Short mmCIF file of C-alpha atoms and ligand atoms in Angstrom, two decimals:
data_model
loop_
_atom_site.label_atom_id
_atom_site.label_comp_id
_atom_site.label_asym_id
_atom_site.label_seq_id
_atom_site.Cartn_x
_atom_site.Cartn_y
_atom_site.Cartn_z
CA MET A 1 84.00 124.02 -93.63
CA ALA A 2 83.08 121.92 -90.59
CA ASN A 3 84.11 123.19 -87.17
CA THR A 4 87.39 121.46 -86.54
CA LYS A 5 88.12 122.90 -83.04
CA ALA A 6 87.42 120.72 -80.16
CA PHE A 7 83.69 121.30 -79.12
CA SER A 8 81.97 119.43 -76.37
CA ILE A 9 78.36 120.03 -75.63
CA ASN A 10 79.10 118.39 -72.10
CA SER A 11 81.79 120.83 -71.13
CA LEU A 12 79.44 123.77 -72.40
CA VAL A 13 76.40 122.73 -70.43
CA ARG A 14 75.96 124.19 -66.76
CA GLU A 15 77.32 122.08 -64.03
CA ASN A 16 74.22 121.80 -62.16
CA ILE A 17 72.25 120.79 -65.31
CA ARG A 18 74.83 118.11 -66.09
CA GLN A 19 73.75 116.61 -62.68
CA VAL A 20 70.16 116.65 -63.00
CA VAL A 21 68.66 113.19 -62.95
CA PRO A 22 65.42 113.69 -65.03
CA TYR A 23 61.86 112.95 -63.66
CA SER A 24 61.19 109.46 -64.73
CA SER A 25 57.39 108.21 -64.95
CA ALA A 26 56.42 104.65 -64.21
CA ARG A 27 55.44 104.41 -67.99
CA ASP A 28 58.91 105.51 -68.95
CA GLU A 29 60.30 102.61 -67.00
CA TYR A 30 57.72 100.10 -68.42
CA GLY A 31 58.31 101.27 -71.99
CA GLY A 32 55.45 99.30 -73.73
CA ASP A 33 52.22 100.83 -75.13
CA GLU A 34 49.82 98.08 -74.15
CA GLY A 35 48.94 97.09 -70.79
CA ILE A 36 46.79 97.77 -67.74
CA PHE A 37 47.92 101.28 -66.49
CA LEU A 38 47.29 101.89 -63.01
CA ASP A 39 50.49 104.04 -62.52
CA ALA A 40 49.55 107.72 -63.02
CA ASN A 41 46.43 108.18 -61.14
CA GLU A 42 44.50 109.00 -64.26
CA ASN A 43 40.79 108.65 -64.58
CA ALA A 44 40.44 104.90 -66.19
CA PHE A 45 36.74 105.36 -66.97
CA GLY A 46 37.11 108.28 -69.43
CA SER A 47 36.89 111.90 -69.88
CA VAL A 48 33.95 114.28 -69.35
CA THR A 49 34.42 115.38 -72.98
CA SER A 50 33.29 113.23 -75.94
CA THR A 51 36.82 112.69 -77.13
CA LEU A 52 39.14 110.80 -74.66
CA TYR A 53 41.92 112.82 -73.19
CA ASN A 54 42.20 110.66 -70.18
CA ARG A 55 45.76 109.49 -70.52
CA TYR A 56 49.02 111.45 -70.26
CA PRO A 57 50.47 112.06 -73.65
CA ASP A 58 53.82 110.39 -75.06
CA PRO A 59 56.51 112.70 -73.33
CA TYR A 60 58.93 112.24 -76.29
CA GLN A 61 56.24 112.55 -79.01
CA LYS A 62 57.68 109.44 -80.84
CA ALA A 63 54.79 109.50 -83.59
CA VAL A 64 55.18 113.07 -84.30
CA LYS A 65 58.80 112.95 -84.59
CA ALA A 66 58.82 110.08 -87.08
CA GLU A 67 56.69 112.29 -89.33
CA ILE A 68 59.07 115.24 -88.84
CA SER A 69 62.18 112.80 -89.37
CA ALA A 70 60.63 111.53 -92.56
CA TYR A 71 59.51 114.94 -94.06
CA LYS A 72 62.85 116.72 -93.18
CA GLY A 73 65.30 113.90 -93.60
CA VAL A 74 66.90 114.18 -90.05
CA MET A 75 66.99 111.58 -87.45
CA PRO A 76 64.33 111.43 -84.52
CA GLU A 77 67.48 111.83 -82.25
CA ASN A 78 67.99 115.21 -83.71
CA ILE A 79 64.74 116.62 -82.99
CA PHE A 80 63.28 118.26 -79.70
CA LEU A 81 59.75 119.52 -79.64
CA GLY A 82 58.65 122.78 -77.63
CA ASN A 83 55.59 124.41 -76.65
CA GLY A 84 56.43 126.92 -79.44
CA SER A 85 59.89 127.83 -80.49
CA ASP A 86 59.85 129.97 -77.46
CA GLU A 87 60.26 127.18 -75.33
CA GLY A 88 63.35 125.85 -77.14
CA ILE A 89 64.74 129.27 -76.79
CA ASP A 90 64.22 129.46 -72.92
CA LEU A 91 65.43 125.89 -72.30
CA LEU A 92 68.61 126.41 -74.26
CA ILE A 93 69.32 129.60 -72.10
CA ARG A 94 68.64 127.61 -68.88
CA ALA A 95 70.77 124.69 -69.83
CA PHE A 96 73.87 126.76 -71.06
CA CYS A 97 73.97 129.88 -69.41
CA ASN A 98 74.88 130.48 -65.67
CA PRO A 99 72.88 133.41 -64.28
CA GLY A 100 74.82 136.37 -63.36
CA GLN A 101 77.73 135.13 -64.91
CA ASP A 102 77.21 134.16 -68.89
CA ASN A 103 75.95 136.08 -71.86
CA ILE A 104 74.14 135.81 -74.98
CA ILE A 105 74.73 137.72 -78.37
CA TYR A 106 71.76 138.77 -80.26
CA MET A 107 71.50 141.23 -83.26
CA PRO A 108 68.92 143.89 -83.29
CA PRO A 109 66.50 144.63 -84.92
CA THR A 110 65.49 141.04 -84.46
CA TYR A 111 62.86 138.86 -82.59
CA GLY A 112 62.21 139.94 -79.02
CA MET A 113 62.00 136.64 -77.34
CA TYR A 114 65.96 135.92 -77.17
CA LYS A 115 66.51 139.01 -74.92
CA VAL A 116 63.17 138.45 -72.89
CA SER A 117 64.07 134.88 -72.23
CA ALA A 118 67.72 135.82 -71.25
CA GLN A 119 66.53 138.60 -69.03
CA ILE A 120 63.96 136.28 -67.08
CA ASN A 121 67.03 133.84 -66.46
CA ASN A 122 69.35 136.72 -65.38
CA ILE A 123 71.63 136.25 -68.37
CA ALA A 124 73.43 139.30 -69.86
CA CYS A 125 72.56 140.20 -73.57
CA ARG A 126 74.91 141.76 -75.75
CA ALA A 127 73.48 143.55 -78.70
CA VAL A 128 75.53 143.75 -81.81
CA PRO A 129 73.27 145.57 -84.37
CA LEU A 130 72.76 144.34 -87.81
CA THR A 131 74.24 146.52 -90.64
CA ALA A 132 72.41 149.31 -92.63
CA GLU A 133 71.53 146.46 -95.00
CA TYR A 134 70.26 144.28 -91.87
CA GLN A 135 73.32 141.79 -92.49
CA LEU A 136 75.52 140.37 -89.77
CA ASP A 137 78.44 142.31 -88.60
CA THR A 138 80.80 139.45 -88.12
CA ALA A 139 83.84 141.45 -86.88
CA ALA A 140 81.71 143.00 -84.34
CA ILE A 141 80.16 139.99 -83.23
CA GLN A 142 83.51 138.27 -82.77
CA GLU A 143 84.64 141.40 -80.86
CA ALA A 144 81.63 141.21 -78.65
CA THR A 145 82.23 137.54 -77.60
CA ASP A 146 84.28 136.37 -74.54
CA GLU A 147 84.59 133.16 -72.70
CA HIS A 148 81.20 133.80 -71.22
CA SER A 149 79.17 133.97 -74.22
CA LYS A 150 77.42 130.82 -74.68
CA ILE A 151 74.85 131.41 -77.22
CA ILE A 152 74.64 133.40 -80.45
CA PHE A 153 71.11 134.00 -81.84
CA ILE A 154 70.69 134.33 -85.50
CA CYS A 155 67.36 134.92 -86.99
CA SER A 156 67.12 134.02 -90.66
CA PRO A 157 64.94 135.15 -92.47
CA ASN A 158 65.06 137.96 -89.80
CA ASN A 159 62.17 139.39 -87.96
CA PRO A 160 61.31 142.22 -88.67
CA SER A 161 63.56 142.95 -91.48
CA GLY A 162 62.31 139.89 -93.59
CA ASN A 163 65.92 139.41 -95.13
CA LEU A 164 68.05 136.27 -94.99
CA MET A 165 71.48 136.51 -93.37
CA LYS A 166 74.32 135.83 -95.86
CA PRO A 167 75.52 132.18 -95.55
CA ASP A 168 79.12 132.94 -95.46
CA HIS A 169 78.67 135.15 -92.52
CA ILE A 170 76.72 132.32 -90.77
CA TYR A 171 79.40 129.72 -91.66
CA ASN A 172 82.01 132.12 -90.46
CA ILE A 173 80.39 132.30 -86.97
CA LEU A 174 79.86 128.57 -86.86
CA ASN A 175 83.55 128.10 -87.56
CA HIS A 176 84.78 130.48 -85.05
CA PHE A 177 82.47 130.63 -82.00
CA ASN A 178 82.96 127.95 -79.36
CA GLY A 179 79.41 128.33 -77.91
CA LEU A 180 76.03 127.35 -79.59
CA VAL A 181 74.83 129.04 -82.62
CA VAL A 182 71.22 129.13 -82.76
CA ILE A 183 69.74 129.75 -86.40
CA ASP A 184 65.89 130.74 -85.83
CA GLU A 185 64.20 129.63 -89.15
CA ALA A 186 60.79 130.43 -88.54
CA TYR A 187 60.09 131.74 -91.96
CA ILE A 188 62.34 129.08 -93.74
CA ASP A 189 59.41 127.65 -95.70
CA PHE A 190 59.45 130.51 -98.03
CA VAL A 191 63.17 129.91 -98.94
CA PRO A 192 63.71 126.40 -98.05
CA GLU A 193 67.07 126.13 -100.17
CA ALA A 194 68.44 128.45 -97.44
CA SER A 195 67.89 126.24 -94.57
CA PHE A 196 70.93 125.08 -92.39
CA LEU A 197 69.30 121.92 -91.44
CA PRO A 198 71.10 119.93 -94.19
CA VAL A 199 74.54 120.65 -92.15
CA ILE A 200 73.17 119.89 -88.64
CA ALA A 201 75.45 116.83 -88.44
CA GLU A 202 78.61 118.76 -89.48
CA TYR A 203 78.30 121.33 -86.64
CA PRO A 204 77.84 120.06 -83.14
CA ASN A 205 77.48 123.70 -82.11
CA LEU A 206 74.73 124.36 -84.58
CA VAL A 207 70.87 124.51 -83.39
CA VAL A 208 68.09 125.04 -85.87
CA LEU A 209 64.67 126.35 -84.77
CA GLN A 210 61.71 126.18 -86.97
CA THR A 211 57.82 126.31 -86.14
CA PHE A 212 54.34 125.08 -87.03
CA SER A 213 53.28 128.72 -86.07
CA LYS A 214 53.59 130.36 -89.68
CA VAL A 215 53.14 128.80 -93.04
CA TRP A 216 51.64 125.39 -91.48
CA GLY A 217 48.88 127.66 -90.24
CA LEU A 218 49.04 126.14 -86.51
CA ALA A 219 50.12 129.02 -84.39
CA GLY A 220 47.36 127.94 -82.12
CA ILE A 221 48.52 124.54 -81.18
CA ARG A 222 51.99 125.79 -80.03
CA LEU A 223 54.46 123.54 -81.63
CA GLY A 224 58.11 124.30 -82.27
CA MET A 225 60.90 122.29 -83.56
CA LEU A 226 64.54 122.45 -82.48
CA PHE A 227 67.18 120.48 -84.56
CA ALA A 228 70.78 119.79 -83.18
CA ASP A 229 73.19 117.23 -82.09
CA PRO A 230 71.76 114.25 -80.40
CA GLU A 231 73.73 115.00 -77.19
CA LEU A 232 72.21 118.56 -76.95
CA ILE A 233 68.91 117.03 -77.64
CA ARG A 234 69.28 114.74 -74.60
CA ILE A 235 70.22 117.68 -72.34
CA LEU A 236 66.97 119.38 -73.26
CA ASN A 237 65.05 116.21 -72.87
CA LYS A 238 66.36 115.98 -69.23
CA ILE A 239 65.11 119.47 -68.27
CA LYS A 240 61.81 119.85 -70.22
CA PRO A 241 58.54 119.69 -68.36
CA PRO A 242 57.80 116.04 -68.74
CA TYR A 243 54.38 116.33 -70.61
CA ASN A 244 55.41 119.67 -72.26
CA ILE A 245 53.39 118.76 -75.66
CA ASN A 246 49.76 117.74 -74.91
CA SER A 247 47.80 115.14 -76.74
CA VAL A 248 45.71 117.53 -78.94
CA THR A 249 48.81 119.35 -80.26
CA GLN A 250 50.40 115.77 -80.97
CA GLN A 251 47.26 114.60 -82.65
CA VAL A 252 46.83 117.94 -84.81
CA ALA A 253 50.58 117.78 -85.89
CA LEU A 254 50.07 114.11 -87.01
CA GLU A 255 47.10 115.47 -88.97
CA ALA A 256 49.19 118.00 -90.60
CA PHE A 257 51.45 115.57 -92.11
CA GLN A 258 48.57 113.72 -93.86
CA ASN A 259 48.36 116.56 -95.98
CA PRO A 260 51.76 118.43 -96.34
CA GLU A 261 51.09 119.67 -99.97
CA GLN A 262 48.46 122.02 -98.45
CA LYS A 263 51.44 123.84 -96.84
CA GLN A 264 53.25 124.13 -100.18
CA GLU A 265 49.89 125.56 -101.65
CA TYR A 266 49.94 128.17 -98.98
CA VAL A 267 53.66 129.15 -99.64
CA LYS A 268 52.68 129.89 -103.28
CA ARG A 269 49.58 131.81 -102.45
CA ILE A 270 51.44 133.77 -99.77
CA LEU A 271 54.21 134.62 -102.14
CA GLU A 272 51.78 135.56 -104.89
CA GLU A 273 50.10 137.80 -102.52
CA LYS A 274 53.13 139.30 -101.24
CA ALA A 275 54.14 140.46 -104.78
CA TRP A 276 50.77 142.00 -105.07
CA LEU A 277 50.95 143.86 -101.76
CA GLN A 278 54.37 145.13 -102.34
CA ASN A 279 53.39 146.45 -105.74
CA ALA A 280 50.25 148.06 -104.51
CA LEU A 281 52.08 149.59 -101.59
CA GLN A 282 54.90 151.17 -103.86
CA GLN A 283 52.34 153.04 -105.58
CA LEU A 284 51.63 154.98 -102.44
CA SER A 285 53.09 158.41 -101.92
CA LEU A 286 53.53 157.88 -98.21
CA VAL A 287 55.57 154.67 -98.75
CA GLU A 288 59.29 155.53 -98.61
CA ARG A 289 60.89 152.18 -98.92
CA ILE A 290 59.89 148.53 -98.76
CA TYR A 291 62.55 146.32 -97.59
CA PRO A 292 63.34 142.94 -99.55
CA SER A 293 61.64 140.29 -97.89
CA ASP A 294 62.20 136.44 -97.95
CA ALA A 295 59.28 136.02 -95.49
CA ASN A 296 55.49 136.44 -95.46
CA PHE A 297 55.71 140.09 -94.23
CA LEU A 298 57.01 143.18 -95.45
CA LEU A 299 58.78 146.01 -93.37
CA VAL A 300 57.82 149.17 -94.76
CA LYS A 301 59.37 152.61 -94.15
CA MET A 302 56.89 155.54 -94.33
CA HIS A 303 56.17 159.19 -93.45
CA ASN A 304 54.86 159.17 -89.81
CA ALA A 305 54.63 155.47 -89.50
CA HIS A 306 53.30 155.76 -85.98
CA GLN A 307 50.49 157.94 -86.77
CA VAL A 308 49.67 155.73 -89.72
CA TYR A 309 49.69 152.76 -87.35
CA GLU A 310 47.05 154.59 -85.16
CA TYR A 311 45.05 155.45 -88.19
CA LEU A 312 44.87 151.89 -89.45
CA SER A 313 44.10 150.76 -85.97
CA GLN A 314 41.15 153.23 -85.81
CA HIS A 315 40.09 151.39 -89.11
CA ALA A 316 40.28 148.10 -87.34
CA ILE A 317 43.45 147.18 -89.28
CA VAL A 318 46.34 146.00 -87.00
CA VAL A 319 49.93 146.02 -88.18
CA ARG A 320 53.01 145.79 -86.09
CA ASP A 321 54.37 149.24 -85.17
CA ARG A 322 58.16 148.97 -85.12
CA SER A 323 58.55 152.73 -85.61
CA ASN A 324 60.07 153.39 -82.29
CA VAL A 325 62.39 150.37 -82.54
CA GLN A 326 66.03 151.06 -82.95
CA TYR A 327 67.11 150.55 -86.53
CA CYS A 328 63.55 150.34 -87.68
CA GLU A 329 62.69 154.03 -87.31
CA ASP A 330 59.46 154.99 -89.16
CA CYS A 331 58.71 151.37 -90.01
CA LEU A 332 55.70 149.28 -89.79
CA ARG A 333 55.78 145.43 -90.32
CA ILE A 334 52.89 144.11 -92.34
CA THR A 335 51.84 140.47 -92.40
CA VAL A 336 50.74 139.55 -95.99
CA GLY A 337 47.04 138.76 -95.73
CA THR A 338 44.30 137.56 -98.07
CA ARG A 339 43.63 139.54 -101.33
CA GLN A 340 40.51 140.94 -99.48
CA GLU A 341 42.59 141.99 -96.46
CA ASN A 342 45.38 143.37 -98.58
CA GLU A 343 42.84 145.46 -100.54
CA ALA A 344 41.31 146.75 -97.35
CA LEU A 345 44.78 147.82 -96.16
CA THR A 346 45.80 149.67 -99.41
CA ALA A 347 42.48 151.30 -99.71
CA ALA A 348 42.76 152.81 -96.20
CA LEU A 349 46.36 153.70 -96.75
CA LYS A 350 45.11 155.59 -99.88
CA GLN A 351 42.61 157.60 -97.80
CA TYR A 352 45.29 158.50 -95.43
CA LYS A 353 45.99 162.19 -94.90
C1 LIG B 401 56.98 133.81 -85.12
C2 LIG B 401 58.41 133.53 -84.70
C3 LIG B 401 58.58 132.43 -84.03
C4 LIG B 401 57.66 131.47 -83.54
O1 LIG B 401 57.60 131.38 -82.24
P1 LIG B 401 56.48 129.99 -81.90
O2 LIG B 401 56.66 130.02 -80.37
O3 LIG B 401 57.09 128.79 -82.52
O4 LIG B 401 55.09 130.48 -82.29
C5 LIG B 401 60.04 132.16 -83.67
N1 LIG B 401 60.93 133.10 -84.00
C6 LIG B 401 60.72 134.06 -84.82
C7 LIG B 401 61.70 134.78 -85.45
C8 LIG B 401 59.52 134.32 -85.28
O5 LIG B 401 59.04 135.42 -85.92
#
């Protein structure tokens, strides 16, 4: 199955990026953890807070990567950490797409950041809509790509539709496309068996994105994982802001790995609640359709979705209005909450006239 075509990260990367000599701190050059550090103009006496933060964080987050490596079964050299997945998306575009010349491919309806990041970087976006079943249209994707197409973004499970993309479609793209194939697996903890992480070594053009923002319950610390070929990781390390992951985030991430069972417990509870919510919503006459979901949210088609959204908002219940998004007409995206929150939502919907 592996991509047998000659694929070289170094011929894909932008020429100016290839030539960047990265910022190097004195501590990078020293290498050790112990010593008298008079190199970085920090405050040697301490911090104004009770916890000490006076030292710059580890720029390569070695301790956190060691935990992720052991937990996920990948080498630390396969891991890049970003200030949220969004930083990974932005750095990939900046490393591989020449402004005003190259393009990215994305499949709406999907996560908004691929397009926004591309637009900020002056990279053309080619939209190849998902099919009516929210699956990849591989023929249309192939049709849309040319020699300036550098990245295809695939979101699986997809936000906002909630479903997984078919694996043979993804393999088809991985095997035929000569640029990067980024699979955004933000919701993969709900369907771990569908992850493409296990084949990362077989496809040098594969990039997998995962995040601490969803089931780990750590959206506030801003930590995203990017997995890829070590050569690609080296390029991202070269162009990232040197201290992109702060000390607090690194400490909290280490704490998370003290108790990963808690994450599994959350997966179970959220899936139970999803079933409850799905069932409760199905009873309501205003609900037309609930799309199959492999994630922690439901895409729900209903009469007058926008008015329902406004009504819920007036009752201090905030859902995501996707009703004016192409291919999501009359749909709201509803995150699975606690039982109490889900009951409040369904009770309010029952009252809606
Ligand atoms: C929530 C989400 C993310 C997470 O982004 P972070 O920057 O890591 O918080 C990434 N991709 C998709 C599709 C998401 O829904």
